[in-house]
Coordinates of C-alpha atoms and ligand atoms in Angstrom, one line a residue:
X141 CA -3.0 -26.9 32.5
X142 CA -1.6 -26.5 29.0
X143 CA 0.3 -23.5 27.5
X144 CA 1.0 -22.5 23.9
X145 CA 3.0 -19.6 22.6
X146 CA 1.7 -18.0 19.4
X147 CA 4.8 -16.6 17.6
X148 CA 3.2 -13.7 15.8
X149 CA 5.0 -10.3 15.3
X150 CA 4.2 -9.8 19.0
X151 CA 4.2 -13.3 20.6
X152 CA 1.8 -14.2 23.4
X153 CA 0.8 -17.1 25.5
X154 CA -2.4 -19.1 25.6
X155 CA -3.2 -20.8 28.9
X156 CA -5.9 -23.5 28.8
X157 CA -7.2 -25.2 32.0
X158 CA -10.2 -26.0 34.2
X159 CA -11.3 -23.7 36.9
X160 CA -8.4 -21.3 36.4
X161 CA -10.3 -18.0 36.0
X162 CA -9.9 -17.3 39.6
X163 CA -6.2 -17.1 39.1
X164 CA -6.3 -14.8 36.1
X165 CA -4.6 -11.9 37.9
X166 CA -1.5 -14.0 38.5
X167 CA -1.2 -15.0 34.9
X168 CA -1.6 -11.4 33.7
X169 CA 1.1 -10.2 36.0
X170 CA 3.6 -12.3 33.9
X171 CA 3.0 -10.0 30.9
X172 CA 1.4 -6.7 32.0
X173 CA 2.8 -4.6 34.9
X174 CA 0.5 -3.0 37.5
X175 CA -1.8 -0.5 35.8
X176 CA -5.5 0.1 35.3
X177 CA -7.3 -2.8 33.7
X178 CA -10.7 -2.0 32.1
X179 CA -12.9 -5.1 31.9
X180 CA -15.1 -5.1 28.9
X181 CA -17.9 -7.6 29.1
X182 CA -21.6 -8.2 28.2
X183 CA -24.6 -8.3 30.4
X184 CA -24.7 -12.1 30.7
X185 CA -21.1 -12.7 31.4
X186 CA -21.0 -9.8 33.8
X187 CA -23.4 -11.6 36.1
X188 CA -21.5 -14.9 36.0
X189 CA -17.8 -14.0 36.0
X190 CA -17.0 -10.3 36.4
X191 CA -16.7 -10.4 40.2
X192 CA -14.3 -13.4 40.3
X193 CA -12.1 -11.8 37.6
X194 CA -12.1 -8.4 39.3
X195 CA -11.2 -9.9 42.7
X196 CA -8.3 -11.8 41.2
X197 CA -7.0 -8.7 39.4
X198 CA -7.2 -6.6 42.5
X199 CA -5.3 -9.3 44.5
X200 CA -2.6 -9.2 41.8
X201 CA -2.1 -5.5 42.3
X202 CA -4.2 -3.9 39.5
X203 CA -6.7 -1.1 39.6
X204 CA -9.9 -2.1 37.8
X205 CA -12.9 -0.7 36.1
X206 CA -15.7 -2.3 34.1
X207 CA -17.8 -1.5 31.0
X208 CA -20.8 -3.7 30.3
X209 CA -22.9 -3.7 27.1
X210 CA -26.0 -5.7 26.2
X211 CA -25.3 -9.3 25.3
X212 CA -25.8 -10.4 21.7
X213 CA -24.5 -9.9 18.1
X214 CA -26.8 -6.9 17.7
X215 CA -24.5 -5.0 20.1
X216 CA -21.4 -5.5 17.9
X217 CA -21.9 -2.2 16.2
X218 CA -20.5 1.3 15.8
X219 CA -22.7 2.7 18.6
X220 CA -21.5 0.3 21.3
X221 CA -17.9 0.7 20.0
X222 CA -18.0 4.5 20.3
X223 CA -19.8 4.4 23.7
X224 CA -17.0 2.2 25.1
X225 CA -14.2 4.4 23.7
X226 CA -15.9 7.5 25.2
X227 CA -16.2 5.8 28.6
X228 CA -12.6 4.8 28.6
X229 CA -11.5 8.4 27.7
X230 CA -13.8 9.7 30.3
X231 CA -12.2 7.5 32.9
X232 CA -8.8 8.8 31.9
X233 CA -7.4 5.5 30.8
X234 CA -3.9 5.9 29.3
X235 CA -1.7 4.1 26.9
X236 CA 0.0 2.1 29.7
X237 CA -3.4 0.8 30.8
X238 CA -5.1 -2.3 29.3
X239 CA -8.3 -4.0 28.4
X240 CA -9.7 -7.3 29.6
X241 CA -12.0 -8.9 27.1
X242 CA -14.3 -11.1 29.3
X243 CA -16.8 -13.1 27.3
X244 CA -17.5 -14.8 24.0
X245 CA -16.8 -13.9 20.4
X246 CA -18.8 -10.7 20.4
X247 CA -17.0 -9.4 23.5
X248 CA -13.6 -10.5 22.2
X249 CA -14.1 -8.9 18.8
X250 CA -15.5 -5.6 20.3
X251 CA -13.0 -5.3 23.2
X252 CA -10.1 -6.2 20.9
X253 CA -11.1 -3.6 18.4
X254 CA -11.4 -1.0 21.2
X255 CA -7.9 -2.0 22.4
X256 CA -6.6 -1.8 18.8
X257 CA -7.8 1.8 18.4
X258 CA -7.9 3.5 21.8
X259 CA -5.0 6.0 21.8
X260 CA -3.8 4.1 18.6
X261 CA -3.6 0.8 20.4
X262 CA -3.2 -0.5 24.0
X263 CA -2.7 -4.0 25.4
X264 CA -5.5 -6.4 25.9
X265 CA -6.1 -9.9 27.3
X266 CA -8.7 -12.4 26.0
X267 CA -10.7 -14.3 28.6
X268 CA -13.0 -16.5 26.4
X269 CA -16.0 -17.9 28.3
X270 CA -17.6 -19.7 25.4
X271 CA -16.5 -22.9 23.5
X272 CA -16.5 -21.0 20.2
X273 CA -14.4 -18.2 21.4
X274 CA -11.9 -20.5 23.1
X275 CA -11.5 -22.6 19.9
X276 CA -11.4 -19.7 17.4
X277 CA -12.3 -16.1 18.1
X278 CA -9.9 -15.4 21.0
X279 CA -6.8 -16.6 19.2
X280 CA -5.2 -14.8 16.2
X281 CA -5.9 -11.2 16.8
X282 CA -8.8 -10.6 14.5
X283 CA -10.9 -7.8 16.0
X284 CA -13.8 -5.9 14.7
X285 CA -17.4 -4.9 14.6
X286 CA -20.4 -5.3 12.1
X287 CA -21.5 -2.6 9.8
X288 CA -25.1 -2.3 8.5
X289 CA -23.8 -3.9 5.2
X290 CA -22.4 -7.0 6.9
X291 CA -20.4 -8.8 9.5
X292 CA -16.9 -7.8 10.7
X293 CA -16.6 -5.2 8.0
X294 CA -14.6 -2.8 10.2
X295 CA -11.7 -4.1 12.3
X296 CA -8.0 -4.5 12.8
X297 CA -5.5 -7.2 13.3
X298 CA -4.4 -6.7 16.9
X299 CA -2.9 -9.6 18.8
X300 CA -3.7 -10.0 22.6
X301 CA -1.0 -10.0 25.2
X302 CA -2.4 -13.2 26.7
X303 CA -5.3 -15.6 26.3
X304 CA -6.6 -17.4 29.4
X305 CA -9.2 -20.1 28.6
X306 CA -11.1 -21.7 31.6
X307 CA -13.3 -24.4 30.0
X308 CA -15.2 -24.8 33.3
X309 CA -17.0 -21.6 32.3
X310 CA -18.7 -23.6 29.5
X311 CA -20.8 -25.4 32.3
X312 CA -23.0 -22.3 32.4
X313 CA -23.6 -22.2 28.6
X314 CA -27.0 -22.9 27.0
X315 CA -26.9 -25.7 24.4
X316 CA -27.1 -23.3 21.5
X317 CA -23.8 -21.6 22.6
X318 CA -22.1 -25.0 23.1
X319 CA -23.1 -25.8 19.5
X320 CA -21.5 -22.6 18.2
X321 CA -18.2 -24.1 19.4
X322 CA -18.9 -27.5 18.0
X323 CA -19.4 -25.9 14.5
X324 CA -16.0 -24.3 14.6
X325 CA -14.5 -27.5 15.9
X326 CA -16.0 -29.5 13.0
X327 CA -14.6 -26.9 10.6
X328 CA -11.2 -27.5 12.1
X329 CA -11.6 -31.2 11.7
X330 CA -12.6 -30.9 8.1
X331 CA -9.7 -28.5 7.2
X332 CA -7.0 -30.3 9.1
X333 CA -7.6 -33.2 11.4
X334 CA -10.3 -35.8 10.9
X335 CA -9.4 -37.6 14.1
X336 CA -10.9 -34.7 16.1
X337 CA -14.4 -35.8 15.2
X338 CA -14.9 -38.6 17.8
X339 CA -13.5 -36.2 20.5
X340 CA -16.0 -33.5 19.4
X341 CA -18.8 -36.1 19.6
X342 CA -17.6 -37.1 23.1
X343 CA -17.7 -33.4 24.2
X344 CA -14.0 -33.7 25.3
X345 CA -13.5 -29.9 25.7
X346 CA -9.9 -30.2 26.9
X347 CA -8.7 -32.3 23.9
X348 CA -10.7 -30.4 21.3
X349 CA -9.7 -26.9 22.5
X350 CA -6.0 -27.9 22.7
X351 CA -6.0 -29.4 19.2
X352 CA -8.0 -26.5 17.6
X353 CA -5.9 -23.9 19.3
X354 CA -2.7 -25.7 18.1
X355 CA -4.0 -25.9 14.5
X356 CA -5.1 -22.2 14.6
X357 CA -1.7 -21.2 16.1
X358 CA 0.2 -22.8 13.2
X359 CA -2.1 -21.2 10.6
X360 CA -1.9 -17.8 12.2
X361 CA 1.9 -18.0 12.6
X362 CA 2.2 -18.7 8.8
X363 CA -0.3 -16.0 7.7
X364 CA -1.0 -13.5 10.5
X365 CA -2.7 -11.0 8.1
X366 CA -5.1 -13.5 6.4
X367 CA -3.7 -13.2 2.9
X368 CA -3.6 -16.9 2.1
X369 CA -3.4 -20.0 4.3
X370 CA -5.5 -18.4 7.1
X371 CA -8.5 -18.2 4.7
X372 CA -8.9 -21.9 5.3
X373 CA -10.3 -21.0 8.7
X374 CA -13.1 -19.3 6.9
X375 CA -14.6 -22.6 5.6
X376 CA -18.4 -22.4 5.7
X377 CA -18.3 -18.6 6.5
X378 CA -19.0 -17.1 3.1
X379 CA -22.4 -18.7 3.2
X380 CA -22.6 -18.8 7.0
X381 CA -22.2 -15.0 7.5
X382 CA -25.0 -14.4 4.9
X383 CA -27.3 -16.7 6.8
X384 CA -26.5 -14.9 10.1
X385 CA -27.1 -11.5 8.6
X386 CA -30.3 -12.5 6.7
X387 CA -31.8 -14.0 9.9
X388 CA -31.1 -10.7 11.7
X389 CA -28.8 -12.7 13.9
X390 CA -31.6 -15.0 15.1
X391 CA -29.4 -17.8 13.7
X392 CA -26.2 -17.9 15.8
X393 CA -22.7 -17.9 14.3
X394 CA -22.1 -21.6 14.8
X395 CA -25.5 -22.6 13.6
X396 CA -24.9 -20.5 10.4
X397 CA -21.4 -21.9 9.9
X398 CA -22.7 -25.5 10.2
X399 CA -25.2 -24.7 7.4
X400 CA -22.4 -23.0 5.4
X401 CA -20.1 -26.0 5.7
X402 CA -22.7 -28.2 4.0
X403 CA -23.5 -25.7 1.2
X404 CA -19.9 -25.0 0.4
X405 CA -18.9 -28.7 0.5
X406 CA -21.8 -29.7 -1.8
X407 CA -21.1 -26.8 -4.2
X408 CA -17.4 -27.6 -4.5
X409 CA -18.3 -31.2 -5.4
X410 CA -21.1 -30.2 -7.9
X411 CA -18.9 -27.6 -9.5
X412 CA -16.3 -30.3 -10.2
X413 CA -13.7 -28.6 -8.0
X414 CA -13.1 -31.7 -5.9
X415 CA -13.8 -35.4 -6.1
X416 CA -14.7 -35.5 -2.4
X417 CA -18.4 -35.7 -1.9
X418 CA -18.5 -35.0 1.8
X419 CA -21.7 -33.1 2.2
X420 CA -23.9 -36.1 3.1
X421 CA -21.4 -37.3 5.7
X422 CA -21.1 -33.9 7.2
X423 CA -24.9 -33.4 7.3
X424 CA -25.3 -36.6 9.2
X425 CA -22.5 -35.7 11.6
X426 CA -23.9 -32.2 12.3
X427 CA -27.5 -33.5 12.5
X428 CA -26.3 -36.1 15.1
X429 CA -24.7 -33.3 17.1
X430 CA -28.0 -31.4 17.2
X431 CA -27.8 -28.9 14.4
X432 CA -30.8 -27.7 12.4
X433 CA -29.4 -27.5 8.8
X434 CA -32.4 -26.0 7.1
X435 CA -31.8 -22.8 5.0
X436 CA -34.8 -20.6 4.3
X437 CA -32.9 -18.2 2.0
X438 CA -32.5 -18.1 -1.8
X439 CA -29.3 -18.3 -3.8
X440 CA -29.7 -14.7 -4.9
X441 CA -30.0 -13.5 -1.3
X442 CA -26.9 -15.5 -0.2
X443 CA -25.0 -14.5 -3.3
X444 CA -25.7 -10.8 -2.7
X445 CA -24.4 -11.1 0.8
X446 CA -21.3 -13.2 -0.4
X447 CA -20.2 -10.2 -2.5
X448 CA -19.2 -8.5 0.8
X449 CA -16.8 -11.4 1.7
X450 CA -13.3 -10.4 2.7
X451 CA -11.8 -13.2 0.6
X452 CA -12.7 -11.3 -2.6
X453 CA -9.8 -9.8 -4.5
X454 CA -10.6 -8.1 -7.8
X455 CA -13.2 -10.2 -9.6
X456 CA -12.3 -13.4 -7.8
X457 CA -13.0 -15.0 -4.4
X458 CA -10.9 -17.7 -2.7
X459 CA -13.1 -20.6 -1.7
X460 CA -12.2 -23.4 0.7
X461 CA -12.4 -26.7 -1.2
X462 CA -12.5 -30.0 0.8
X463 CA -10.3 -32.8 -0.7
X464 CA -11.4 -35.1 2.1
X465 CA -12.5 -34.8 5.8
X466 CA -9.2 -33.6 7.2
X467 CA -7.7 -31.9 4.1
X468 CA -8.8 -28.7 2.3
X469 CA -7.2 -26.3 -0.2
X470 CA -8.0 -22.8 -1.4
X471 CA -9.1 -22.1 -4.9
X472 CA -10.0 -18.9 -6.6
X473 CA -13.3 -18.7 -8.5
X474 CA -14.8 -15.8 -10.4
X475 CA -17.6 -13.8 -8.9
X476 CA -19.9 -15.1 -11.7
X477 CA -19.0 -18.6 -10.8
X478 CA -19.8 -17.7 -7.2
X479 CA -23.5 -17.2 -8.1
X480 CA -23.6 -20.7 -9.5
X481 CA -21.6 -22.1 -6.5
X482 CA -24.2 -20.8 -4.1
X483 CA -27.1 -22.1 -6.2
X484 CA -25.6 -25.6 -6.5
X485 CA -24.7 -25.7 -2.9
X486 CA -28.2 -25.0 -1.8
X487 CA -29.8 -27.6 -4.1
X488 CA -30.0 -31.1 -2.6
X489 CA -30.9 -32.7 -6.0
Ligands
LIG620 N1 -11.9 -16.9 12.6 C1 -11.0 -17.1 11.5 C2 -9.7 -16.5 11.7 O1 -9.3 -16.1 12.8 O2 -9.0 -16.4 10.8

């Protein structure tokens, strides 16, 4: 078992291990006194892990309740959010109670945002059950929901009190969900640590999660509010979020980010923003890992969507520019250059 402390304004621990979900109540007792814990989860994870978590929480002296919403990105909306808040108020949960986010990225974002806003903010614990959430979404306190106009457009920075990651839960994941995590791990390798790549290819969960969490911890500690350095973690997402949205979420987050990594790398090179021409190498890596890298959307469609990106400030957007596999920097480009950026990134000529 490995532990990290994330030293944000309110510091918290991340515990990573195999087959540890059954002990989660004991870990939570180190940071949250006995109270009511409201487990928020989705219909898939509910069937697999809610009972073991609830049993552990009760054994540790907590009262529990549970709110389940339909699995999938489609549920990450205002209606689900408001239904959950109303249920919590109906149950009489107070400010000294807490939320348990049990599931993948959608559950973590939703439950975190509920915790950030219920009675102006209560504690929550992240229990990621997907590779993607373990590597990325459960760490760093970004919470939120989608609006009709785009992904994660309403949200809050709200750090959890604890993250407990049991990578044995990935055994039950379908391949597409495993690949979501792989895309985020490849992103981490490209921005910061090329030596991760063979470990990603070897499906070494323990090593990859520990390194990605350690990288994310350093970035979040330096820029908790995402005003600079943290935007590196958004590599591939300007285009990736557009693909997800344009596909009505039939393309998963990780699949979309993988495509976005290629488009943004190719564009950076073709625009003359870097001498590193890494798109072909990345394509062959991602193909080999099982990704479909086709993109059936036009530059105009993706550009329109990119105009909702949260890295825009005034008439400029910060883009992540690879200098090599393992090193990236941020560079602002104008929104008119962004149109050309997307077009060049899509064209394989
Ligand atoms: N998922 C990117 C971040 O937390 O900043």
